[in-house]
Structure formats: structure tokens, C-alpha cells
CSV table of C-alpha atoms in Angstrom, one decimal:
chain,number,residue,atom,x,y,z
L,1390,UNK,CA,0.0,0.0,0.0
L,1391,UNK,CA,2.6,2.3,0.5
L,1392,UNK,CA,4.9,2.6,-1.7
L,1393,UNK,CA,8.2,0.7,-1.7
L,1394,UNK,CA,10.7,3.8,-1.5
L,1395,UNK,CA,8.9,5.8,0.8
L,1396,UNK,CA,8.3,2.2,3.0
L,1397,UNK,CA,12.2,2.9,2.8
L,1398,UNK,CA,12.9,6.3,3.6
L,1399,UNK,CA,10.3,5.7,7.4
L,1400,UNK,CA,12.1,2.7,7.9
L,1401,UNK,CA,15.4,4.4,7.7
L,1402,UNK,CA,14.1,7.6,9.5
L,1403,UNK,CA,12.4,5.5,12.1
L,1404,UNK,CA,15.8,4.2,13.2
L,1405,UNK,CA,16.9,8.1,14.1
L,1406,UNK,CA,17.2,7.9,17.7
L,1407,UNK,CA,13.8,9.4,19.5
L,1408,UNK,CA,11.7,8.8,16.0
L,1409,UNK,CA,9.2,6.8,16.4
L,1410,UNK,CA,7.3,5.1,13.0
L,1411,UNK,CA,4.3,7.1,12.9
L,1412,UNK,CA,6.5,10.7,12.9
L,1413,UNK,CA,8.9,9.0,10.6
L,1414,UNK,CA,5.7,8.7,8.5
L,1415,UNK,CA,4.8,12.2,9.1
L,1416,UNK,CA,8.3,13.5,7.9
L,1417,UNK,CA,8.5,10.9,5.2
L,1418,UNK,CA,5.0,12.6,3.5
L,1419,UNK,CA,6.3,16.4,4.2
L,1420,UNK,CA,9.7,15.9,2.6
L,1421,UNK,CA,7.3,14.3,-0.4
L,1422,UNK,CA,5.4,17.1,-0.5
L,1423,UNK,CA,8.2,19.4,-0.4
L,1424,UNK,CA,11.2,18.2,-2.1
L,1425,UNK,CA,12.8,21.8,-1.5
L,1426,UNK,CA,13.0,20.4,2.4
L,1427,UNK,CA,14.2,17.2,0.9
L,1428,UNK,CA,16.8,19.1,-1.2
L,1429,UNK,CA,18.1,21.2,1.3
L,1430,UNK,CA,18.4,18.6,3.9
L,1431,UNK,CA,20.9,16.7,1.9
L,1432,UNK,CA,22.4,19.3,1.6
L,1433,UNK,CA,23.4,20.5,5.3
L,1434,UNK,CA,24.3,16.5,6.0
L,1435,UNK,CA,27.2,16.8,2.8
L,1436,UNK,CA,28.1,20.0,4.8
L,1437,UNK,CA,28.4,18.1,8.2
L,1438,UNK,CA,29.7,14.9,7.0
L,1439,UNK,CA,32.6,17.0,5.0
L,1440,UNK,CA,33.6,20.0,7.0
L,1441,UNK,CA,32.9,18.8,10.7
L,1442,UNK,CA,35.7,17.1,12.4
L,1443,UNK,CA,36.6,15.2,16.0
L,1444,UNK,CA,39.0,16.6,17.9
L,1445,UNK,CA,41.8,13.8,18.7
L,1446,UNK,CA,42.5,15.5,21.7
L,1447,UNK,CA,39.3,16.0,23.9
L,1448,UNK,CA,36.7,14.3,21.4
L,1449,UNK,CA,34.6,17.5,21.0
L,1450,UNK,CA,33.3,17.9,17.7
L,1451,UNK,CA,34.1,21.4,15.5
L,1452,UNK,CA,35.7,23.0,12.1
L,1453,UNK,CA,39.0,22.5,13.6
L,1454,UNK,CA,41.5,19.4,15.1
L,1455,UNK,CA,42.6,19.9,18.3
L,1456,UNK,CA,39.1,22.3,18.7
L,1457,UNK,CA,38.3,25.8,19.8
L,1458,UNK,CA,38.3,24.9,23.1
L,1459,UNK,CA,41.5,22.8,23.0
L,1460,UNK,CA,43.9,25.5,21.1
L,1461,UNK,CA,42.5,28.6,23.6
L,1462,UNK,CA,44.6,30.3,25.0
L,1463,UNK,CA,42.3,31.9,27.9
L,1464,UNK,CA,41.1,29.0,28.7
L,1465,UNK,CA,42.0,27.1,32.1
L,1466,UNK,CA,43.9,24.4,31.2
L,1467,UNK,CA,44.4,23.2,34.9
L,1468,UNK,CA,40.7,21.6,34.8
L,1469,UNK,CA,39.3,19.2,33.1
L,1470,UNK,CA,35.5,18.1,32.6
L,1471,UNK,CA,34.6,14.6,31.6
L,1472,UNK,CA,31.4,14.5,30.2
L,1473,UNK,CA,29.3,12.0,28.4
L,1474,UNK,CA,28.7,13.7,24.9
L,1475,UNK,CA,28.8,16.6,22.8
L,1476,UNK,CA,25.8,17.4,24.0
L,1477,UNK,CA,26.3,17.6,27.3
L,1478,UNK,CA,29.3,19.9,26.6
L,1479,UNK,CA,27.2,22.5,24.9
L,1480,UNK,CA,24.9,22.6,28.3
L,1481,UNK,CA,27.7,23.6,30.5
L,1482,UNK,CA,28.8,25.9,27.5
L,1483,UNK,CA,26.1,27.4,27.5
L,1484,UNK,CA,26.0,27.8,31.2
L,1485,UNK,CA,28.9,29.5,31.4
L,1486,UNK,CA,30.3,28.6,34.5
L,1487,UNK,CA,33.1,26.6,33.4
L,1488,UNK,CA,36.2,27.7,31.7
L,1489,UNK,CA,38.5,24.8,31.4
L,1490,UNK,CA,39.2,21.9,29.1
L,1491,UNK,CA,36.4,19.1,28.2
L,1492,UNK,CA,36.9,15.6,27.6
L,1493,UNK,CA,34.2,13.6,25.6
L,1494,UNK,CA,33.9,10.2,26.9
L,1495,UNK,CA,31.6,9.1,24.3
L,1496,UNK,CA,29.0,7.5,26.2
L,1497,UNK,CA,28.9,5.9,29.6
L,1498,UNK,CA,29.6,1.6,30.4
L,1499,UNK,CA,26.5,-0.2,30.2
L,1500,UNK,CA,26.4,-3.8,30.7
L,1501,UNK,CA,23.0,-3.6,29.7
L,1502,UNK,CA,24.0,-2.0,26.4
L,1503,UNK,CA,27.5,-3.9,25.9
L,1504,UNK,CA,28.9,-0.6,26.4
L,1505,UNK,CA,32.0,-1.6,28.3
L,1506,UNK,CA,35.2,0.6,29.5
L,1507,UNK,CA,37.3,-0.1,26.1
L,1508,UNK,CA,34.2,1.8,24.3
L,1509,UNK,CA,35.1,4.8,25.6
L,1510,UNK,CA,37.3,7.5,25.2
L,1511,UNK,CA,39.4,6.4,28.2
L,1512,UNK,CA,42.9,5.9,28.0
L,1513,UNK,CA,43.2,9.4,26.8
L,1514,UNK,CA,41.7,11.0,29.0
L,1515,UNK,CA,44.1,9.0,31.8
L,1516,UNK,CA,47.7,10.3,29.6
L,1517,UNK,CA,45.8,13.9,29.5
L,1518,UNK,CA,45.3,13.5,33.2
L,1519,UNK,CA,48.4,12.7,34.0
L,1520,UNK,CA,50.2,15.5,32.6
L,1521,UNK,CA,51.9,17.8,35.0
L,1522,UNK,CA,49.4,20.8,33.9
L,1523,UNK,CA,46.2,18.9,35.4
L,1524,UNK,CA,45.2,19.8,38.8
L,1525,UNK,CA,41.4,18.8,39.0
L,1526,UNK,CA,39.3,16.5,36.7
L,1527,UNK,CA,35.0,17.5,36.9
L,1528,UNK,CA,33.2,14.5,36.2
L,1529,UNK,CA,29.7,15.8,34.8
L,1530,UNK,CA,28.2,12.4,33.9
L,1531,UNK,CA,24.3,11.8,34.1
L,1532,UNK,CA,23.0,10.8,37.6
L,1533,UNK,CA,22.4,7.5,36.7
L,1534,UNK,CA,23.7,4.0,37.4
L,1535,UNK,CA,25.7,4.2,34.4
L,1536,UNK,CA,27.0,6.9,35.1
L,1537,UNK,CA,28.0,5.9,38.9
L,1538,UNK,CA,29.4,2.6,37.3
L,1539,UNK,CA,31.4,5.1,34.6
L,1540,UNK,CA,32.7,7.3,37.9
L,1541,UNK,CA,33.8,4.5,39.5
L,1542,UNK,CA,35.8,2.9,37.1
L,1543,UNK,CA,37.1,6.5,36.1
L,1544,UNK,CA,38.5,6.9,40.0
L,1545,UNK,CA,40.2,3.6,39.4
L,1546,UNK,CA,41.9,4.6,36.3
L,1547,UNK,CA,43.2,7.8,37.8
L,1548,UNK,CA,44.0,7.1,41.1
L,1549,UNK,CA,48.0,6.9,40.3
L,1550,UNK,CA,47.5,10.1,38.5
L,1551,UNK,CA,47.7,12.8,41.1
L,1552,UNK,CA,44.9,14.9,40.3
L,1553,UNK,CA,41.5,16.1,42.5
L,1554,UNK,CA,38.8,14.3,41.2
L,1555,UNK,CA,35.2,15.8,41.6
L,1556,UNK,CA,32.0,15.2,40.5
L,1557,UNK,CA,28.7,17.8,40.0
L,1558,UNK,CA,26.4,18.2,43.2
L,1559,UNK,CA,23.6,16.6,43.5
L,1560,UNK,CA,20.0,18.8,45.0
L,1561,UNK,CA,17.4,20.1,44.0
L,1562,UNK,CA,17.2,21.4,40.7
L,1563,UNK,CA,16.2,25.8,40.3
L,1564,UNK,CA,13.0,26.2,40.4
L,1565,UNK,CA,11.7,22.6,42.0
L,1566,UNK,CA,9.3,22.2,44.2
L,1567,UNK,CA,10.1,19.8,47.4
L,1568,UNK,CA,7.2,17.9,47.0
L,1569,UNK,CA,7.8,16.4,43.6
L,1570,UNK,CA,11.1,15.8,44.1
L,1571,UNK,CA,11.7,11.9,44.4
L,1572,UNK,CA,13.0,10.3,47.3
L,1573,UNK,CA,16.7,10.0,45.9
L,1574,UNK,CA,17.0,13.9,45.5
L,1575,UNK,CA,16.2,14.7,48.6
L,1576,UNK,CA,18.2,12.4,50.5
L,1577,UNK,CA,21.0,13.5,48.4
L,1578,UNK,CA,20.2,17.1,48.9
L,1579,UNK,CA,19.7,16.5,52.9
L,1580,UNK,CA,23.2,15.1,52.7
L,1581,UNK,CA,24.4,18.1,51.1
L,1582,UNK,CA,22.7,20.6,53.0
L,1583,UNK,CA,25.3,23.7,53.2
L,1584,UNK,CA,25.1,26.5,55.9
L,1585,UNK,CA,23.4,29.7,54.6
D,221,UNK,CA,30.2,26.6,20.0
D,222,UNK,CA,28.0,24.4,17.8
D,223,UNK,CA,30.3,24.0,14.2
D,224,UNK,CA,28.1,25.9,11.5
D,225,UNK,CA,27.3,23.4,9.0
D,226,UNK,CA,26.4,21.2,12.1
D,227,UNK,CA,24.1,24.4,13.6
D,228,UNK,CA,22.0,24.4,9.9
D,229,UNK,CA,21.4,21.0,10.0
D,230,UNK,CA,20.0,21.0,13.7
D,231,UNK,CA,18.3,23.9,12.2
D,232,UNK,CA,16.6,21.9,8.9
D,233,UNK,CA,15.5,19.0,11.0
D,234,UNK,CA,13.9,21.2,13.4
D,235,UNK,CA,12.5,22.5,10.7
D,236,UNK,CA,10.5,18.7,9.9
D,237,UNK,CA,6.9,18.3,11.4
D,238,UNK,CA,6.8,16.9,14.8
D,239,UNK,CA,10.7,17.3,15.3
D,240,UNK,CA,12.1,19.6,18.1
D,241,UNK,CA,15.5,21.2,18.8
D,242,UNK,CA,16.6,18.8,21.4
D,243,UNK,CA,15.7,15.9,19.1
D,244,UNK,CA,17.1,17.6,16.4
D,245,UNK,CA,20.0,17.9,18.2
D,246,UNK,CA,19.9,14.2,18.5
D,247,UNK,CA,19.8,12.9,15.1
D,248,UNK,CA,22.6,15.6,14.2
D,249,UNK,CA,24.6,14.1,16.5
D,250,UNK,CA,23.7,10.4,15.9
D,251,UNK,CA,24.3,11.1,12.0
D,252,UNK,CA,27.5,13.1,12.8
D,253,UNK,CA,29.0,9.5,14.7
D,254,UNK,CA,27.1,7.0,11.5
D,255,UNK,CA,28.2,8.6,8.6
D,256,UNK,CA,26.7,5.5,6.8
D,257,UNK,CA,23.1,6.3,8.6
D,258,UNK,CA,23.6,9.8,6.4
D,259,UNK,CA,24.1,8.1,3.6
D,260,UNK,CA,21.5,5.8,3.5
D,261,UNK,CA,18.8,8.2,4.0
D,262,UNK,CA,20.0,10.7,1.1
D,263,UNK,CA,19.5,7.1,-0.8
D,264,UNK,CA,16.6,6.7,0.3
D,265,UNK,CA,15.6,10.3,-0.1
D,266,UNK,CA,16.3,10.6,-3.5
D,267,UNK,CA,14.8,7.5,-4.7
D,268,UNK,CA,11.4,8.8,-3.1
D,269,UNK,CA,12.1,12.3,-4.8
D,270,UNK,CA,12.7,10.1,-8.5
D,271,UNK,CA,10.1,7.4,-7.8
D,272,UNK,CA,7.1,8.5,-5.7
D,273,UNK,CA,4.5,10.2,-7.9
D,274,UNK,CA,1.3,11.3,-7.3
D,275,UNK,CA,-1.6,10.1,-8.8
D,276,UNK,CA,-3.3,12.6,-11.2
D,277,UNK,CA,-6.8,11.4,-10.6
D,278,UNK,CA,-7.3,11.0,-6.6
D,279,UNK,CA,-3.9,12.7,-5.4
D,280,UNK,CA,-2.7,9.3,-3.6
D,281,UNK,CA,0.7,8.7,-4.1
D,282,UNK,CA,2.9,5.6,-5.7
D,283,UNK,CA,4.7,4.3,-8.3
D,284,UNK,CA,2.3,4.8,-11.3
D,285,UNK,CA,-0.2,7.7,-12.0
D,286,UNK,CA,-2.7,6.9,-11.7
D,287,UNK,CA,-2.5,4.6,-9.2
D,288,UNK,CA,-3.1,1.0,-8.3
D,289,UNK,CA,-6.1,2.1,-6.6
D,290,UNK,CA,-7.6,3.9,-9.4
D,291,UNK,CA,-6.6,1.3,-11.5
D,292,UNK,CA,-7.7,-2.0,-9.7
D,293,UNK,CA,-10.4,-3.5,-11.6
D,294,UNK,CA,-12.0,-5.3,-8.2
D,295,UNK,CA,-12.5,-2.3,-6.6
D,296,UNK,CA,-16.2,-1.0,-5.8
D,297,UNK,CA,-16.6,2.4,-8.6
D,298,UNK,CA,-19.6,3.6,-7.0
D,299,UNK,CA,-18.1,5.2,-3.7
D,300,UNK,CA,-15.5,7.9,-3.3
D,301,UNK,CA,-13.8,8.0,0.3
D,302,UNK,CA,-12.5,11.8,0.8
D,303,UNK,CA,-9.4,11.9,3.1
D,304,UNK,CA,-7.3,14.5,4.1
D,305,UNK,CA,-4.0,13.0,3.8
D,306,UNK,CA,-2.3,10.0,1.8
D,307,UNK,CA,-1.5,8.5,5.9
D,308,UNK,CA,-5.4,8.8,6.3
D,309,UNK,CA,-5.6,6.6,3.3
D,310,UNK,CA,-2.8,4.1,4.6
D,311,UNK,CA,-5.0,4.0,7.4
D,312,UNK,CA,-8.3,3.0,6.2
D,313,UNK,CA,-6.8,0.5,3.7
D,314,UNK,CA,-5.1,-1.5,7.0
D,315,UNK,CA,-8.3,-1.6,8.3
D,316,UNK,CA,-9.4,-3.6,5.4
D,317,UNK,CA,-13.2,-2.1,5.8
D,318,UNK,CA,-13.7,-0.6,2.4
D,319,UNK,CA,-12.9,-1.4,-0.9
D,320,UNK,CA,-13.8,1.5,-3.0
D,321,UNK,CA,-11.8,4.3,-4.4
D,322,UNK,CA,-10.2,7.8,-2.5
D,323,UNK,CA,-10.0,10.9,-2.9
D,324,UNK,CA,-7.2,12.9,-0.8
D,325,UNK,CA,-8.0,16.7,0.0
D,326,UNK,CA,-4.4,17.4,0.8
D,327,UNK,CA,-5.6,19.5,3.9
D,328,UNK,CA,-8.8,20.7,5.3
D,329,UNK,CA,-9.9,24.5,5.3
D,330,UNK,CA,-8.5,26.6,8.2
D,331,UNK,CA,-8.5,30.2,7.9
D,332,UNK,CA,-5.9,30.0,10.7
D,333,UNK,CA,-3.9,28.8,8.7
D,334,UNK,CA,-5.1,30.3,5.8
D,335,UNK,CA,-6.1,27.7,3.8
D,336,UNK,CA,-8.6,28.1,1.7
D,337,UNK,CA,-11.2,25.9,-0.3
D,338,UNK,CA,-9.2,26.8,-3.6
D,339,UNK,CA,-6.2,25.3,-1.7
D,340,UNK,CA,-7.2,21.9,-1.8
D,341,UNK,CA,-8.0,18.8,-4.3
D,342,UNK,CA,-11.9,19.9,-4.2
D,343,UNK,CA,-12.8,21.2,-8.0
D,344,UNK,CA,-11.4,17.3,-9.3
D,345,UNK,CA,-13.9,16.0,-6.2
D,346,UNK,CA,-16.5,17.7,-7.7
D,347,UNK,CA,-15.9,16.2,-11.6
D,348,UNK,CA,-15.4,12.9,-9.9
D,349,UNK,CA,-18.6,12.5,-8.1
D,350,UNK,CA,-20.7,14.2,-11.0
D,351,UNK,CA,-19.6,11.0,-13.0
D,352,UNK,CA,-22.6,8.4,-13.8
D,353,UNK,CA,-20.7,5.7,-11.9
D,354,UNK,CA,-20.3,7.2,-8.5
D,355,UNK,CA,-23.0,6.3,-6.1
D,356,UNK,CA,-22.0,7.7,-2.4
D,357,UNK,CA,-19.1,10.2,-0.9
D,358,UNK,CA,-18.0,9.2,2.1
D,359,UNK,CA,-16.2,12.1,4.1
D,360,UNK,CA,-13.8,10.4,6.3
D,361,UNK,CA,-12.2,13.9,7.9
D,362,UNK,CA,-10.8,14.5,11.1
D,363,UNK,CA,-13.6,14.9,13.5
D,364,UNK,CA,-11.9,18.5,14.5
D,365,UNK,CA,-13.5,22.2,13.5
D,366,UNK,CA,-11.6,22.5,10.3
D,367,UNK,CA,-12.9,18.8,9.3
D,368,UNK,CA,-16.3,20.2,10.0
D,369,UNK,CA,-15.9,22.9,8.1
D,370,UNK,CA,-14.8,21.1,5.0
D,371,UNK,CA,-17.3,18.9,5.2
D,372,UNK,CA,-19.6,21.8,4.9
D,373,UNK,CA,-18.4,22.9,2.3
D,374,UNK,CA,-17.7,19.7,0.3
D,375,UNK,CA,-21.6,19.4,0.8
D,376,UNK,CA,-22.7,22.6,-0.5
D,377,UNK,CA,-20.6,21.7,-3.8
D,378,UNK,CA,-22.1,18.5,-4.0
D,379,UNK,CA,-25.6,19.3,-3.9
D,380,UNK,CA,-26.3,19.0,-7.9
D,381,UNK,CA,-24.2,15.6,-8.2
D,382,UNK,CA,-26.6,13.6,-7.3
D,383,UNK,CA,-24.5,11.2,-5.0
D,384,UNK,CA,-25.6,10.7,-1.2
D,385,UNK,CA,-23.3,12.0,0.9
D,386,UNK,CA,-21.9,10.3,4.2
D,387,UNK,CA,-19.8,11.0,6.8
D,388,UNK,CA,-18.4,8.4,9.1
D,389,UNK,CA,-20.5,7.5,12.2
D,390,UNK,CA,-18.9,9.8,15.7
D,391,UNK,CA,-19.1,7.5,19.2
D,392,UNK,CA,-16.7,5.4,21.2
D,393,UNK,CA,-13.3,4.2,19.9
D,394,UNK,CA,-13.1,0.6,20.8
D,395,UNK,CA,-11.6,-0.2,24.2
D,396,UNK,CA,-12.8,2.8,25.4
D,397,UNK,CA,-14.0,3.4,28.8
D,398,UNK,CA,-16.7,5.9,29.3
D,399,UNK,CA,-15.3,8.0,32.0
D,400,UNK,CA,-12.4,9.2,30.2
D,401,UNK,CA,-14.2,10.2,27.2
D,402,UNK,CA,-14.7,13.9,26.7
D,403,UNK,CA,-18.5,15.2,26.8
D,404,UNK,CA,-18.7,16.1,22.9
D,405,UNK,CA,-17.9,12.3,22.3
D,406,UNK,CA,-20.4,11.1,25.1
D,407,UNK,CA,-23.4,13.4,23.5
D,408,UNK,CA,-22.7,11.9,19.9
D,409,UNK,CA,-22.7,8.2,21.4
D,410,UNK,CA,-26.0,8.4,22.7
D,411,UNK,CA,-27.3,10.8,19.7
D,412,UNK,CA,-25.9,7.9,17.6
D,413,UNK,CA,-27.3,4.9,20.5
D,414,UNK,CA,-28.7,1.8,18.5
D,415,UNK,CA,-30.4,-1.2,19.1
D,416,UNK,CA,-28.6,-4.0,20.0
């Protein structure tokens, strides 16, 4: 009933992370209808596949190898932040309360995903560590089990290397309200209770 | 801090129906670490830009014009079903219930929008159901303000074809329970009660 290239194009849309079928459909029908979209799209992913890079150094992503961040020169390069993506680098970016170097892990070990240490972007993060200009490593992984699992290991790794390592705090979120937050929240944030 | 080329493409899959930033954000990124995923959908993308066409007589798409549903020589002549949409079609045709031919709108009226009657697939409606072989249009529209409104006017330019004109029957969706229906639904199910 459909037909066989479009059948295609959701299948292969559908299997975009966070697309489910029926909005692959939906996108399928409007790049159909508008082949300008369709046109320009294919466009911007040439662009991206040809002109973005991965930094060898930290793993962030940018025009540039090392990246912006890596070749600054106002940048504090006494800290580093381990986080779990690009993404997650942008949201402390775009906090700006950090100033130092990133490291992009690449994801976090999951057993449940076969995502184990060996995955990651690891090792380099222990040689950069280990240099003498290091003083503190951030970890800013998720608040999950993964991410405790991924912490863990991390301290292993780096425990020779002479450097602080910290991780974000965990509280209450701005803006919440006690009342929804969950049970884990607030005993972390009870913990954590500082004097005012 | 986001590369360029990567910022337009967040920017042109925002840009798809139903897609966000943050999940546009997503796919950038999963399509940035699987090159070959980017590839496969500009395949695919093409091939439905080259191959899809839409049929000349109802407006449903597929590999010929017209298509095989205009063309099948087992389906029932005599009834029209108007849809908005080709995935309203794809819908009804999984259901398996009818067997007679479509008609797809592209859209319903909505000044909000500013769509217009003239917008739509209507004047080739009308020639279709003036035909000697047509017997009933069935308006299978969304059961929203702008469905009603089409259907309103689909009716008054119907008038003189001499075809009765249906609409499909309002009431429970099956596994419903009653007390989480809204009270426009409830007062059509027992307009519409019948004996059992």
C-alpha cells in the first residue's frame, strides 16, 4: 500500500534515535510534498559529514583538530571536565560557569548496552590526566547508574595520576518544588545541605 | 560553539513536522557518529524524490499515475472515500473495511492557517462525483472544527451531483471506557445509541 521507496525512507528515519514510526511517516509525507526540504536537507548532511571534524585531543566535535576549546589560550587548562557527549558539553557551555578543558567520553559503560570501558574514550583521558598541567578532573556524567558505574571505574583509572577528582552536586534542581522531588533527590540534597 | 554546518542542520531537522530542537540535536549528532546512517537516508531520499508520484486522478501517491487504486479492476466504482491525507488513506486500507476508491484533500480549510477551499484537491472531487458511476461520498475527515468545516463545504458543492453524501459515524473508539471520554464524544454516542 505504501509505496516501496517511501516504505524505505520511514524505515530508515524511524531508526533516528527518538523517531518513532508514525513521525517518521509524518516527515516521510512532508519531505514528499516538499522536495525543497528534501533538497536542502541533503544538503546541510554533505556539509556536516565534510567539514565537521573530532577533535583527537578532547573528542569535541568542530571545524578544527585539536578544537576551539582545546587551542584557547584563555582557557583554564588546569581543569578538566569529563562529560558523556557533545551534548552535554554544549549545556555547561552554554551555562557559562566553566572555563576549562572538556573531555568527551563518548558515552557511559552499560552492561545492559555492551557498552563496556574499552568503548570509551578512556585511555586518553588517563595520559591527559596525567600530565603535569592537570590539577582537578570534573566528572559531569548523568546521575544514573551508568554513570556511577562510569565514575567508579574512572577513580580507578586515575587514582596513580595525582589529580583532585570531583563530580557535579547533586540537589534540588532551580525552580523545584520539594514535594515532587523523588525520594533519591532529597536524601542527596539533605546530605548536602550547606550552611546559609 | 556548535560548528556551522552542524548548527543548519539542527536547524533543517527542526525544521521537519513533529521534530524539536533537542531531538534535532539528537539525530545531528547520531548522524555526525554514523556517517553511513547519512548516507542511507540521502539514498533513500532521493529514490522517493525520482520514484514516488502522485496520482493525477485521486492525489494518492505511488509508483504509477494513476495509481493501483484507481486502476484495480476489483474495486467497488460507485463510492469515493475523501481523506485529508495520503496517511489517512494508509489508514483506512489497514483496516481492510472498504474497498472502494479515494480521494485525498491534501488538507482541510483553516482560515488560521489560511487555507482556503481553492487550496485543496476539491474542483477534481467535484468532476469525480458528477460522473454516472459514482453512487456515495464518504467524508472520512478528522472529527476537528476545520474537518467540519470542509465537510460543509464539500456538501454545499455537491448538492447538484446527485451522490448521497456520508460521513463516518462519531461515538466510542473501541476499548474505550466511558469516563475518560470527553463530553462532545459522550453526547454523539447516545445521539448515535442503537439497538442491540
Amino acid at each position: 500500500m505504501i509505496p516501496l521507496p517511501l516504505e524505505q525512507l520511514i524505515k530508515e528515519l524511524a531508526s533516528l534515535p527518538g523517531v518513532g514510526k508514525r513521525s517518521a511517516q509524518r516527515v516521510a509525507l512532508h519531505m514528499l510534498q516538499n522536495p525543497e526540504c528534501m533538497k536542502a536537507l541533503e544538503g546541510k548532511m554533505q556539509a556536516v559529514a565534510q567539514e565537521v571534524k573530532t577533535c583527537t585531543k578532547c573528542a569535541n566535535i568542530g571545524l578544527d583538530d585539536p578544537c576551539h576549546i582545546c587551542t584557547s589560550v584563555t582557557r583554564d587548562k588546569t581543569r578538566i571536565c569529563v562529560v558523556e557527549g557533545v551534548d552535554d558539553l554544549w549545556a555547561i557551555e552554554r551555562s557559562g560557569a566553566f572555563t576549562g578543558m572538556y573531555h568527551v567520553l563518548g558515552g557511559v559503560v552499560d552492561a545492559m548496552q555492551g557498552v563496556g570501558p574499552n568503548d570509551l574514550n578512556m585511555d586518553n583521558l588517563v595520559s591527559r590526566a596525567c600530565s603535569d598541567s592537570v590539577d582537578e578532573v570534573i566528572l559531569a556524567l548523568g546521575a544514573s547508574v551508568a554513570g556511577q558505574t562510569t565514575a567508579h571505574i574512572i577513580k580507578g583509572r586515575l587514582k596513580d595520576a595525582g589529580v583532585n577528582l570531583t563530580v557535579l552536586a547533586r540537589g534540588m534542581p532551580m525552580g523545584a518544588d520539594v514535594d515532587y522531588l523523588d525520594e533519591g533527590t532529597i536524601s542527596l540534597a539533605l546530605q548536602g545541605r550547606q550552611a546559609v
